[in-house]
Short mmCIF file of C-alpha atoms and ligand atoms in Angstrom, two decimals:
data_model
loop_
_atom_site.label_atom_id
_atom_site.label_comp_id
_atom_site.label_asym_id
_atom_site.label_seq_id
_atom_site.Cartn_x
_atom_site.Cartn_y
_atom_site.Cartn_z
CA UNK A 1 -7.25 27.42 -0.42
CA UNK A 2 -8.40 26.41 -3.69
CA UNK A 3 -11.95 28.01 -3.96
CA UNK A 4 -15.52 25.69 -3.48
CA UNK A 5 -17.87 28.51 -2.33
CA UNK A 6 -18.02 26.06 0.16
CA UNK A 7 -16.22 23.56 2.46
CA UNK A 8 -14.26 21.00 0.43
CA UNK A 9 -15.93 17.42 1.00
CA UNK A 10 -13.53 14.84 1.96
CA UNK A 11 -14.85 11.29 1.84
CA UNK A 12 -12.68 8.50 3.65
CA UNK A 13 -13.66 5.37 2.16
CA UNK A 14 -12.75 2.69 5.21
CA UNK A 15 -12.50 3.80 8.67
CA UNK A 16 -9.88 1.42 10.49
CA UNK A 17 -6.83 2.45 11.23
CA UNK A 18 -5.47 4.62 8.41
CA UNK A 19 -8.81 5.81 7.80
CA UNK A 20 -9.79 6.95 11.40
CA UNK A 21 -6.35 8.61 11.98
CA UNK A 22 -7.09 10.60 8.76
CA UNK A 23 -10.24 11.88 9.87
CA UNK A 24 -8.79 12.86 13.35
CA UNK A 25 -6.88 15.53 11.62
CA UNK A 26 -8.92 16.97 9.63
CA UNK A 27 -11.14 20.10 11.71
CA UNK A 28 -14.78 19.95 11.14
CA UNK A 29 -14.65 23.38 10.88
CA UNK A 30 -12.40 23.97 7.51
CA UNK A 31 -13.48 20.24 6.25
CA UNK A 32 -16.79 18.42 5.22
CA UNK A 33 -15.90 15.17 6.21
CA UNK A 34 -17.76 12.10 5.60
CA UNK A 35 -16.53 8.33 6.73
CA UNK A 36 -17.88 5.49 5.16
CA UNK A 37 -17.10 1.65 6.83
CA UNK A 38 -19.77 -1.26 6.66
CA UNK A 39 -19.47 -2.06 10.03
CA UNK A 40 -20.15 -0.14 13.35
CA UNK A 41 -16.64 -0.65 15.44
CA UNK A 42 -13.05 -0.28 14.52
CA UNK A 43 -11.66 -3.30 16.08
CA UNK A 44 -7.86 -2.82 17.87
CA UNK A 45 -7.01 -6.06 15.37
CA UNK A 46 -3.35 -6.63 17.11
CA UNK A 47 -4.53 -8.18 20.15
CA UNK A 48 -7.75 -10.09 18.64
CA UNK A 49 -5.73 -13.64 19.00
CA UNK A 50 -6.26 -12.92 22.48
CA UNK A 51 -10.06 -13.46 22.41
CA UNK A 52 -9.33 -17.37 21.34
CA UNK A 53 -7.91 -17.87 24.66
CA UNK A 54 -10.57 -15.82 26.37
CA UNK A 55 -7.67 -13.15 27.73
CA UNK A 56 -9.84 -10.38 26.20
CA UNK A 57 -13.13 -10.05 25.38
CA UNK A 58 -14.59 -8.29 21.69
CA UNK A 59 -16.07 -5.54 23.53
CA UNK A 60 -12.46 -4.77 24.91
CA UNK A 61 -11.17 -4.53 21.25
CA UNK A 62 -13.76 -2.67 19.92
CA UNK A 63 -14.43 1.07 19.43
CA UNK A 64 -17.41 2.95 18.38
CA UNK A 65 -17.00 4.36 14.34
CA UNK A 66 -20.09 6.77 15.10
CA UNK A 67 -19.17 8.19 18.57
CA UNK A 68 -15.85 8.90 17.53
CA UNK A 69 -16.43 10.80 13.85
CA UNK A 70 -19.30 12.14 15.97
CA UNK A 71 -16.85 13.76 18.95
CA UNK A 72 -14.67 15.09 15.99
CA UNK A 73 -17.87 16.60 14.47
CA UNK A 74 -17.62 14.76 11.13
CA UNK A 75 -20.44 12.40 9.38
CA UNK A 76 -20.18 8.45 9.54
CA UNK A 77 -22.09 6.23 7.04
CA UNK A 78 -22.30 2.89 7.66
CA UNK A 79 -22.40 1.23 4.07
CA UNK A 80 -20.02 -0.54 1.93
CA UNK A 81 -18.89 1.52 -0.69
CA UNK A 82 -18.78 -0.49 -4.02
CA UNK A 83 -16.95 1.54 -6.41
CA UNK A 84 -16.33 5.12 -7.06
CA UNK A 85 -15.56 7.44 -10.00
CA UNK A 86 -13.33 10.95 -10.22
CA UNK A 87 -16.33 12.37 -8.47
CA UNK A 88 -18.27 10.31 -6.41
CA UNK A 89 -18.16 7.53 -4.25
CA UNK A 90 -21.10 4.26 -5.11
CA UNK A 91 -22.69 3.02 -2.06
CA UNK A 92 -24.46 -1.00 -1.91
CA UNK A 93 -27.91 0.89 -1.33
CA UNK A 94 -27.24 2.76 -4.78
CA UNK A 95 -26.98 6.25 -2.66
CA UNK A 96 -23.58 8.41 -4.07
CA UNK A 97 -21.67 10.65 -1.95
CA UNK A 98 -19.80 13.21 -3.85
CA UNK A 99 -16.46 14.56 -2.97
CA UNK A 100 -14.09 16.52 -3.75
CA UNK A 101 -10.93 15.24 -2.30
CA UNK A 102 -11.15 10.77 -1.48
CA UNK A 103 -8.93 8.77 0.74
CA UNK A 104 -9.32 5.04 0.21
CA UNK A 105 -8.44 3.17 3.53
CA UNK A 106 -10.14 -0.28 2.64
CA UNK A 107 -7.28 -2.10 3.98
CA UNK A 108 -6.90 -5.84 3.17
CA UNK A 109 -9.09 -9.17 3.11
CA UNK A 110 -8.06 -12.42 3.80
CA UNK A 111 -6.63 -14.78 1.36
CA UNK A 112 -6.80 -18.16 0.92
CA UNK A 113 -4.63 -18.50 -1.72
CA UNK A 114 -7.36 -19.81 -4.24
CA UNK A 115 -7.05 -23.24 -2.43
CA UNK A 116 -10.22 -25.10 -3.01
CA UNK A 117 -12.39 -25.80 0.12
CA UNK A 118 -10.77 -23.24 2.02
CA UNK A 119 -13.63 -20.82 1.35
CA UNK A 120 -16.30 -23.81 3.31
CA UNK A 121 -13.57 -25.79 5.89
CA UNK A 122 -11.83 -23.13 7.42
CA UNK A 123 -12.13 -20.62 9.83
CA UNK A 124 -10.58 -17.58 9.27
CA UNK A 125 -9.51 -15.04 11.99
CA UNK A 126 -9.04 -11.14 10.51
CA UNK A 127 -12.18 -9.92 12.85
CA UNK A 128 -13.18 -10.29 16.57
CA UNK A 129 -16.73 -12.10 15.46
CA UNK A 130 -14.65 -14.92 13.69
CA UNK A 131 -12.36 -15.40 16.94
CA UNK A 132 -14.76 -15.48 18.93
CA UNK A 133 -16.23 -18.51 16.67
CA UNK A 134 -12.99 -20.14 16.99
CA UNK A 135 -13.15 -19.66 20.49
CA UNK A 136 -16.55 -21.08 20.62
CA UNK A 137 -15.43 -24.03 18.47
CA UNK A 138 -12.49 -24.71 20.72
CA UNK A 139 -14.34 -24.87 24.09
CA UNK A 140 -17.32 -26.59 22.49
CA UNK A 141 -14.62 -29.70 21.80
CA UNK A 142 -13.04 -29.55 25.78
CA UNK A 143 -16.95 -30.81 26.38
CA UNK A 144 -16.46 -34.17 24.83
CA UNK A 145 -13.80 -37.13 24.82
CA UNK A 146 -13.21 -37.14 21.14
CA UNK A 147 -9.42 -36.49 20.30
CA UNK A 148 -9.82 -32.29 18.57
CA UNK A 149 -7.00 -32.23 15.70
CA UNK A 150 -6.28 -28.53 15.57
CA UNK A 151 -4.32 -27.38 12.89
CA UNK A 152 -3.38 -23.63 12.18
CA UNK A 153 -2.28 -22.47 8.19
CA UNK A 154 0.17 -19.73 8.43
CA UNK A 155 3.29 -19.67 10.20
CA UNK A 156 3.56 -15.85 10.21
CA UNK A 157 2.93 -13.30 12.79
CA UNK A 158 -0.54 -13.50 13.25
CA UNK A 159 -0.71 -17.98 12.90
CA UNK A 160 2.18 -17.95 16.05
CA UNK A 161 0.44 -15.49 17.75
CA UNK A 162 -2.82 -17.29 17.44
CA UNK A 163 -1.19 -20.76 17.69
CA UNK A 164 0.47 -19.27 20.93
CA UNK A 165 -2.97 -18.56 22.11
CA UNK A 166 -4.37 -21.56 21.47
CA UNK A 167 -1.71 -23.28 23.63
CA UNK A 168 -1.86 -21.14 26.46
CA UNK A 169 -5.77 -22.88 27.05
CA UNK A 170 -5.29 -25.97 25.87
CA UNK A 171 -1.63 -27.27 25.60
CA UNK A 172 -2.34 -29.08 29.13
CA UNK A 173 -6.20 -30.86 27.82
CA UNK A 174 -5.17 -34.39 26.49
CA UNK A 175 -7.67 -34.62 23.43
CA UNK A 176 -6.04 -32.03 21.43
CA UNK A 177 -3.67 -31.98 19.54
CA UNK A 178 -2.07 -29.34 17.48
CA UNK A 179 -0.29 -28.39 14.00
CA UNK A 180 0.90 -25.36 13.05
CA UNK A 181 0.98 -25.33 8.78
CA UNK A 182 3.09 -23.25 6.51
CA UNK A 183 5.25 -23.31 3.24
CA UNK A 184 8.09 -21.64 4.67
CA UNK A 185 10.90 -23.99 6.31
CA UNK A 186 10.40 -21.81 9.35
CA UNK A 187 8.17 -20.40 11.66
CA UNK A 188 8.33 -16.84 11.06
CA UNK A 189 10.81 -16.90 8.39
CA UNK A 190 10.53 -13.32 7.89
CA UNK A 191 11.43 -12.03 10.81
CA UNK A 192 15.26 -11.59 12.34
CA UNK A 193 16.68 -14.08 15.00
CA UNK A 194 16.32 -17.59 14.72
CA UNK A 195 12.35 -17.93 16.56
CA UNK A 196 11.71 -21.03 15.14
CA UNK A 197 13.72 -22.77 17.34
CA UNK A 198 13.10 -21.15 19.79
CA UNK A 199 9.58 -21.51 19.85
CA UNK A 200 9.91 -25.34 19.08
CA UNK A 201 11.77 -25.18 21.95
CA UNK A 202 8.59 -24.40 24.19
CA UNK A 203 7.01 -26.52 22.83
CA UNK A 204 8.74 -30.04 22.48
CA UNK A 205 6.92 -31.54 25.51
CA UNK A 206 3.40 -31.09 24.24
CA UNK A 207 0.97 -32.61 21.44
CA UNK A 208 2.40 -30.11 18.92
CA UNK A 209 3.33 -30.94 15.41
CA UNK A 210 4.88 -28.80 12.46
CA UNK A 211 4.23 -29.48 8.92
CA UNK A 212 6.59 -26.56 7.47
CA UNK A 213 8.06 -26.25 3.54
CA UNK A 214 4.64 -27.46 2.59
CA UNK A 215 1.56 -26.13 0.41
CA UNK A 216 -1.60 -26.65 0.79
CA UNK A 217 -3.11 -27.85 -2.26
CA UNK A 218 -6.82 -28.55 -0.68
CA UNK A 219 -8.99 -28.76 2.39
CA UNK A 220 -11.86 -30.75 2.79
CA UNK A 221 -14.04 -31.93 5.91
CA UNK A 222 -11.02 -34.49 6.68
CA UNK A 223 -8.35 -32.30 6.75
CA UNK A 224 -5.60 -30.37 4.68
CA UNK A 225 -4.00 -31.96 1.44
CA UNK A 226 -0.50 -30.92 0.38
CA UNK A 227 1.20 -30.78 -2.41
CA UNK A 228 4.06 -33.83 -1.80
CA UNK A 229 0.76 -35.87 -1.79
CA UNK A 230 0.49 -35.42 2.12
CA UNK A 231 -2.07 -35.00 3.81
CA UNK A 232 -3.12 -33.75 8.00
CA UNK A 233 -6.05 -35.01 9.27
CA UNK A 234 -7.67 -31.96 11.61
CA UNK A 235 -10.99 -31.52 13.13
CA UNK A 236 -10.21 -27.09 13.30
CA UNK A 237 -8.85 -26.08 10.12
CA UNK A 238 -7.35 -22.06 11.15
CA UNK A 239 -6.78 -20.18 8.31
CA UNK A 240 -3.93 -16.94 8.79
CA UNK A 241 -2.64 -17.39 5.29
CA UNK A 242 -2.03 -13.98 4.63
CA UNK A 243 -4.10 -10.88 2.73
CA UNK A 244 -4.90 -10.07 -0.82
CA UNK A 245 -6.22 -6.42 -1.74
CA UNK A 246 -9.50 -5.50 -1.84
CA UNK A 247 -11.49 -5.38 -4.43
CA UNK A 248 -12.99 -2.22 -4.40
CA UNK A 249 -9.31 -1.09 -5.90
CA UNK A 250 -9.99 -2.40 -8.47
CA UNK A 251 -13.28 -1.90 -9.07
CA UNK A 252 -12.81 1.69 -8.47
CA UNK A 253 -10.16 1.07 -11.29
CA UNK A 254 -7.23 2.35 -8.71
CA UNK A 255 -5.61 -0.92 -10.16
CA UNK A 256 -5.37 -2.84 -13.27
CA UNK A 257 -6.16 -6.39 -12.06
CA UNK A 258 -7.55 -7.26 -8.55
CA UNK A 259 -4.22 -8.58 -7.16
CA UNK A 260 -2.24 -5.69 -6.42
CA UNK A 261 -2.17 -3.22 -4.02
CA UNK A 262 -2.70 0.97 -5.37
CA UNK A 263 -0.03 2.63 -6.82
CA UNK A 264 0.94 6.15 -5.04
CA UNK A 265 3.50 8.81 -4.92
CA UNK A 266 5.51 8.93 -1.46
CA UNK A 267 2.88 11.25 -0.48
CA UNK A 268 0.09 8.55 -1.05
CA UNK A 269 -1.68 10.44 -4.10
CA UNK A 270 -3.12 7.95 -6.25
CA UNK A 271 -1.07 7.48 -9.42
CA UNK A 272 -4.28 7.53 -11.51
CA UNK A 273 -6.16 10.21 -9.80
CA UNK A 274 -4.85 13.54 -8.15
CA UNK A 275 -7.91 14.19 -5.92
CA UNK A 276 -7.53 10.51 -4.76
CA UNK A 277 -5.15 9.58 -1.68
CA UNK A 278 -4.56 5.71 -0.96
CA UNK A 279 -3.70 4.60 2.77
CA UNK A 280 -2.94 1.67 5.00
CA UNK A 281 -2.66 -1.72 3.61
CA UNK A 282 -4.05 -0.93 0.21
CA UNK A 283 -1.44 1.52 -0.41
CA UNK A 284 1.86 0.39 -2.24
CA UNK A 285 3.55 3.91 -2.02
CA UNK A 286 6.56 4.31 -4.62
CA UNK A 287 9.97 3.02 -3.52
CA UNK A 288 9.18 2.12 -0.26
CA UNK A 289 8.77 -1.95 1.26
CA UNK A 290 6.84 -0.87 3.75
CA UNK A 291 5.00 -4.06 6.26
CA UNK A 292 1.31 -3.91 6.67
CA UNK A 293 0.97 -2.94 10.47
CA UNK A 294 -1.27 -0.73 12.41
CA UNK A 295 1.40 1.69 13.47
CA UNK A 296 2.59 2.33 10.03
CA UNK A 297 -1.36 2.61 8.62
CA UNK A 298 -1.83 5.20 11.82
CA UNK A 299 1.32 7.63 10.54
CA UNK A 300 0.08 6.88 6.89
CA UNK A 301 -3.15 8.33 8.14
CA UNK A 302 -1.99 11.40 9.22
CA UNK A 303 0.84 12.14 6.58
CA UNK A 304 -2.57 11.89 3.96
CA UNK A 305 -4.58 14.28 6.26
CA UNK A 306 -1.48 16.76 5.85
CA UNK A 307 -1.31 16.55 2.23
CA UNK A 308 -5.20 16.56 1.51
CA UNK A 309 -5.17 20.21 3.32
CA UNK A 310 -1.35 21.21 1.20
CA UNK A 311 -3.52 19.82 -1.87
CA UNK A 312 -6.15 22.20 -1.49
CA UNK A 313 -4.33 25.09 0.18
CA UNK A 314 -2.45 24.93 -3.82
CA UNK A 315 0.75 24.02 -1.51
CA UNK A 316 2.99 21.02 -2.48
CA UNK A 317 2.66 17.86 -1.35
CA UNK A 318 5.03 15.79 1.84
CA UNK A 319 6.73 12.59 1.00
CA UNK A 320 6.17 10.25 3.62
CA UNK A 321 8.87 8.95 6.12
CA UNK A 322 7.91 5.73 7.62
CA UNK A 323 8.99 4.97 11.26
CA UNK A 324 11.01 2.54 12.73
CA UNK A 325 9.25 0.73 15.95
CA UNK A 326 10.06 -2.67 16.98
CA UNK A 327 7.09 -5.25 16.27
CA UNK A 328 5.90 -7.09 19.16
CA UNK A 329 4.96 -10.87 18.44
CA UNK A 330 3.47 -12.78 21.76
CA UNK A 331 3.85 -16.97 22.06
CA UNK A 332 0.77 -16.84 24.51
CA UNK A 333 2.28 -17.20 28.34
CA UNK A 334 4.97 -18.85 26.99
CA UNK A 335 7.19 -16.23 25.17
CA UNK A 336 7.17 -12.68 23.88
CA UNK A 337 9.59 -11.13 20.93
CA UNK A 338 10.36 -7.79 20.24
CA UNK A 339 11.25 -7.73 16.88
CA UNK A 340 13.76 -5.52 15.62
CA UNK A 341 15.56 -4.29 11.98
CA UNK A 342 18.26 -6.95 11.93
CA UNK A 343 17.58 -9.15 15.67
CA UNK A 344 14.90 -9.81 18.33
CA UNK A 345 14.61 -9.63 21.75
CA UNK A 346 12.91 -12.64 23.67
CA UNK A 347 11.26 -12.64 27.09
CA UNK A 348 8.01 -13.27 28.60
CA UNK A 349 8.45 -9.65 30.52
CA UNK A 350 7.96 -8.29 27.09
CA UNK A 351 4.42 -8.83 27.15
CA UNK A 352 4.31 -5.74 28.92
CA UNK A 353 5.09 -3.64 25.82
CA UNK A 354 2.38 -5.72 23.48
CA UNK A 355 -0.63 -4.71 26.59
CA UNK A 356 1.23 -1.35 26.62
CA UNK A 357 0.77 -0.71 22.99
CA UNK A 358 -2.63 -1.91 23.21
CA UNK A 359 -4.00 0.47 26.02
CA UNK A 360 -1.94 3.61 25.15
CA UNK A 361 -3.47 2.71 21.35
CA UNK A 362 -6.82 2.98 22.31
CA UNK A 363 -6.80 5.74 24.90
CA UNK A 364 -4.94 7.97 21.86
CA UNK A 365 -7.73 6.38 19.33
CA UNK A 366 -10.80 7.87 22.13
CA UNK A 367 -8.79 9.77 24.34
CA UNK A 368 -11.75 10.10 27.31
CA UNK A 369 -14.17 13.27 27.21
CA UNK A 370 -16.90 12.20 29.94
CA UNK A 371 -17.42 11.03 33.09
CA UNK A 372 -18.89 7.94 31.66
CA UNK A 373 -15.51 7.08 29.11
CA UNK A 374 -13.24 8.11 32.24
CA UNK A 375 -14.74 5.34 34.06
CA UNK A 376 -15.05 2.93 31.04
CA UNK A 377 -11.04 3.94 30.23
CA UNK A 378 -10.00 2.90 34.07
CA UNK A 379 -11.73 -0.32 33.81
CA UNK A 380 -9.64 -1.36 30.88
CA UNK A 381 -6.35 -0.11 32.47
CA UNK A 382 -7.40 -1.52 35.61
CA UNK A 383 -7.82 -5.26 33.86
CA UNK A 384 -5.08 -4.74 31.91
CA UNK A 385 -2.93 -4.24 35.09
CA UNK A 386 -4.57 -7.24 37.06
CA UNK A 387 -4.05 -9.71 34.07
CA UNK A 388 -0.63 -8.50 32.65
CA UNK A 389 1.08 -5.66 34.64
CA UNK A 390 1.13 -7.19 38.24
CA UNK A 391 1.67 -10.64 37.72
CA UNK A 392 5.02 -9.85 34.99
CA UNK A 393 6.71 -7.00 36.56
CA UNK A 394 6.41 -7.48 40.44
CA UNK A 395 10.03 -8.28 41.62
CA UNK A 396 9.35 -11.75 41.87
CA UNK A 397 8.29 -12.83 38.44
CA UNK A 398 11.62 -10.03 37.40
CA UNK A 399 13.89 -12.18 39.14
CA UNK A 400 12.88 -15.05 37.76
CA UNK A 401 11.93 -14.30 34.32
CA UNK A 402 14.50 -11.85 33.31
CA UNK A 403 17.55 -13.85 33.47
CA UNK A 404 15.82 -15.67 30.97
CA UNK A 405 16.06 -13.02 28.32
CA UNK A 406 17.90 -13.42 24.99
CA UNK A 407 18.95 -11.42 22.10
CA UNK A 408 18.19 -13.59 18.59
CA UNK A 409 20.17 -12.25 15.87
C1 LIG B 1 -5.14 -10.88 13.04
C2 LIG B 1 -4.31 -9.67 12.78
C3 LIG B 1 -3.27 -9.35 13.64
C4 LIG B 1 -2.47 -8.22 13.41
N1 LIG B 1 -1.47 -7.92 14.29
C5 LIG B 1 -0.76 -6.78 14.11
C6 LIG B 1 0.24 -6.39 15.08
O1 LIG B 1 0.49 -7.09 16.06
N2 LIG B 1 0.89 -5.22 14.88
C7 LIG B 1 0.63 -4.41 13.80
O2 LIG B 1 1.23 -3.33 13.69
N3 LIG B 1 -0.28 -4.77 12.86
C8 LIG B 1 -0.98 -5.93 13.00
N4 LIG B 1 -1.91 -6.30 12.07
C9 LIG B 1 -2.03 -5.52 10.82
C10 LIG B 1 -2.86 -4.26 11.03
O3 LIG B 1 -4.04 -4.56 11.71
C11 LIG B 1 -3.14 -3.66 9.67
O4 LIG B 1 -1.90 -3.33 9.05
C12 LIG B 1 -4.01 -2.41 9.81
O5 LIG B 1 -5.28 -2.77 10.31
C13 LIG B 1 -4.16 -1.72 8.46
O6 LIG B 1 -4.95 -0.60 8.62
P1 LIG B 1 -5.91 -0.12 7.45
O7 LIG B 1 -6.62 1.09 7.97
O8 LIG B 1 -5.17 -0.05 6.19
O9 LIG B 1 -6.95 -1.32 7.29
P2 LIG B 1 -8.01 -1.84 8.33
O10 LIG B 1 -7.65 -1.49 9.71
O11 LIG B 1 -8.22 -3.27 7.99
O12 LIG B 1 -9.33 -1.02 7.96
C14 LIG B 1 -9.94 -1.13 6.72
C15 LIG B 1 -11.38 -0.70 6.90
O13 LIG B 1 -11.97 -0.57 5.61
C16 LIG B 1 -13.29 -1.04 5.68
N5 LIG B 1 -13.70 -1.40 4.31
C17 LIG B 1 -13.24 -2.43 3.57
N6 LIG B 1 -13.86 -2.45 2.38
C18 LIG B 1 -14.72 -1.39 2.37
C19 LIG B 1 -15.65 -0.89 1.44
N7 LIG B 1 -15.82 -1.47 0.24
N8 LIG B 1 -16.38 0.19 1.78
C20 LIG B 1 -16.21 0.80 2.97
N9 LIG B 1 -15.35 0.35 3.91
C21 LIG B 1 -14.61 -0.72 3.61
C22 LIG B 1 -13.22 -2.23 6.62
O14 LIG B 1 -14.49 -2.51 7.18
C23 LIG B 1 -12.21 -1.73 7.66
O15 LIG B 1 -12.84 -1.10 8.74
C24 LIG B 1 -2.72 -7.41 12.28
C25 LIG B 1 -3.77 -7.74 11.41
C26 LIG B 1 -4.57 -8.86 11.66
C27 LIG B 1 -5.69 -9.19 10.72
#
């Protein structure tokens, strides 16, 4: 090991997925490790749609930042960090924390495109506080008799999932009425297997409208204006129009402008910095199109956690070699797809796999040490079993649901 007279200090700027899985590797013992996230929880951000229908509730989706750096004996800060140098990392308060190895895991913020109004008319939905404001908005309008014109921007993965969600409560209430928004032709245009139709399919005898092929040039408190020089009137503007990079990239001059994601080697070293390793979403490693999901941000976690120790142990570095799972995209009760390289599966058994993924993911992210998390672990397998478990894969709903199955290609 290169010599400090000391332990190195690793700082992990961002502790969500890439950055937590980072800092679970690296022993206390060898390492002075230091976490620094803004917010208290790490929030399990692939099931938050679920909160808009009330299926799950934040405090299911939400982990503890302290307890768990604490349990692996490292420190957690809970502060923005604003920019950083060769050296150091800038806090908001002014405090620096110096370092001697970085990982960046800031992940991604939302973006709106630069469409004007979408910054005051829209709700957006990247954290569990803002679903459970859409949530709130939703069942504040069941209270009245005024018609609610819903309308969800983004016909992608996370839009059909929350447009899916949104159905599942309220397809059957007679004063909404729903729109799902986006500038591709299709629902889920990048995905294999033709979903679209199949998801207009479910949908045909409801109050369900699709504006697709079309951009949004503006919102205001009416509604959404596009660019043909049409325009949606909607009462719930939901914005899931994808995710720009953050800035403190680019303030941290890991990038030249603020719209593009860092620049690394296949072993996620920063191209501008050698004691600076880039993870998750922010990361755009060389030569690889790799999606921004959670399990990919988890692996990228650990490969940098590997390298940081060959770094300093003067060994050289490992290229990364992404995995190949199957993406699972729910369409509320009404349909589940497992998406694979070139087709998708489609069946509302595979639901299964998406609460599967979900409890196995946490239980691995705070695998239970105490009597206390044992108990607090069974409760979520226990609701997970009573809401999702029992009611798909007891023999009746098999018989009935899995003829229904098909393969999309
Ligand atoms: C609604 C939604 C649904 C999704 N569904 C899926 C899915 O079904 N399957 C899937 O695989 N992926 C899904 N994803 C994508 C997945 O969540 C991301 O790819 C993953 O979270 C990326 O991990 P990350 O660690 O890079 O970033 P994040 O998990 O976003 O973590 C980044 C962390 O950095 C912190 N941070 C940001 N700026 C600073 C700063 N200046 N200082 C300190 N800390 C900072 C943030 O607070 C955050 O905790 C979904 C994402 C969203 C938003």
């Amino acid at each position: 090991m290169i010599g400090f007279g000391r332990k190195p200090r690793i700082c992990i700027v961002g502790g969500g997925f890439a950055g937590l899985n980072a800092a679970q590797q690296l022993k206390a013992s060898r390492y002075d490790v230091t976490v620094i996230d803004p917010s208290p929880h790490i929030e399990w951000l692939p099931n938050i749609h679920e909160i808009i229908s009330g299926v799950k509730k934040g405090d299911e989706l939400r982990l503890n930042r302290a307890i768990l750096l604490r349990r692996h004996g490292h420190r957690f800060v809970m502060r923005k960090a604003v920019e950083m140098s060769s050296s150091f990392v800038t806090l908001d308060n002014g405090d620096r924390i110096a370092f001697d190895i970085c990982i960046v895991a800031t992940g991604s913020v939302d973006n709106a495109f630069g469409v004007p109004g979408a910054d005051r008319h829209v709700l957006p939905m990247k954290t569990v506080e803002q679903c459970q404001q859409i949530a709130k908005r939703l069942h504040r309008a069941t209270l009245g008799h005024r018609t609610c014109r819903v309308a969800v921007v983004g016909g992608g993965v996370e839009g059909v999932e929350a447009f899916g969600e949104i159905l599942r409560t309220y397809r059957q209430r007679p004063q909404f009425e729903f729109t799902i928004v986006d500038s591709a032709e299709r629902l889920l245009d990048c995905c294999p297997g033709n979903l679209d139709g199949t998801i207009r399919s479910h949908t045909d005898r409801y109050r369900v409208g699709y504006e697709l092929g079309k951009r949004v040039e503006e919102v205001d408190p009416e509604g959404i204006c596009f660019d043909d020089g049409s325009a949606l009137e909607s009462d719930l503007i939901i914005w899931s129009g994808g995710s720009a990079p953050n800035p403190f990239l680019s303030q941290s001059c890991l990038t030249q402008t603020p719209n593009e994601w860092a620049a690394v080697n296949g072993a996620f070293q920063s191209r501008n910095r050698e004691n600076v390793f880039i993870i998750g979403d922010a990361a755009q490693p060389d030569g690889m199109a790799l999606s921004k999901q959670a399990f990919h941000a988890i692996d990228m976690g650990k490969c940098a956690a590997h390298n940081v120790e060959r770094l300093l142990a003067g060994k050289p570095l490992k290229e990364f070699t992404p995995g190949h799972k199957p993406q699972v995209v729910t369409f509320g009760d009404m349909d589940t797809f497992m998406l694979f390289k070139d087709f998708a599966l489609s069946s509302s058994v595979l639901g299964v796999a998406k609460e599967a993924i979900y409890t196995m993911g946490l239980l691995q992210m705070s695998p239970p040490k105490s009597a206390r998390d044992v108990l607090h672990s069974l409760d979520l397998l226990q609701k997970s079993v009573r809401r999702v478990y029992l009611p798909t894969i007891n023999p009746f709903s098999l018989i009935d649901k899995l003829p229904k199955a098909k393969l999309l290609s």
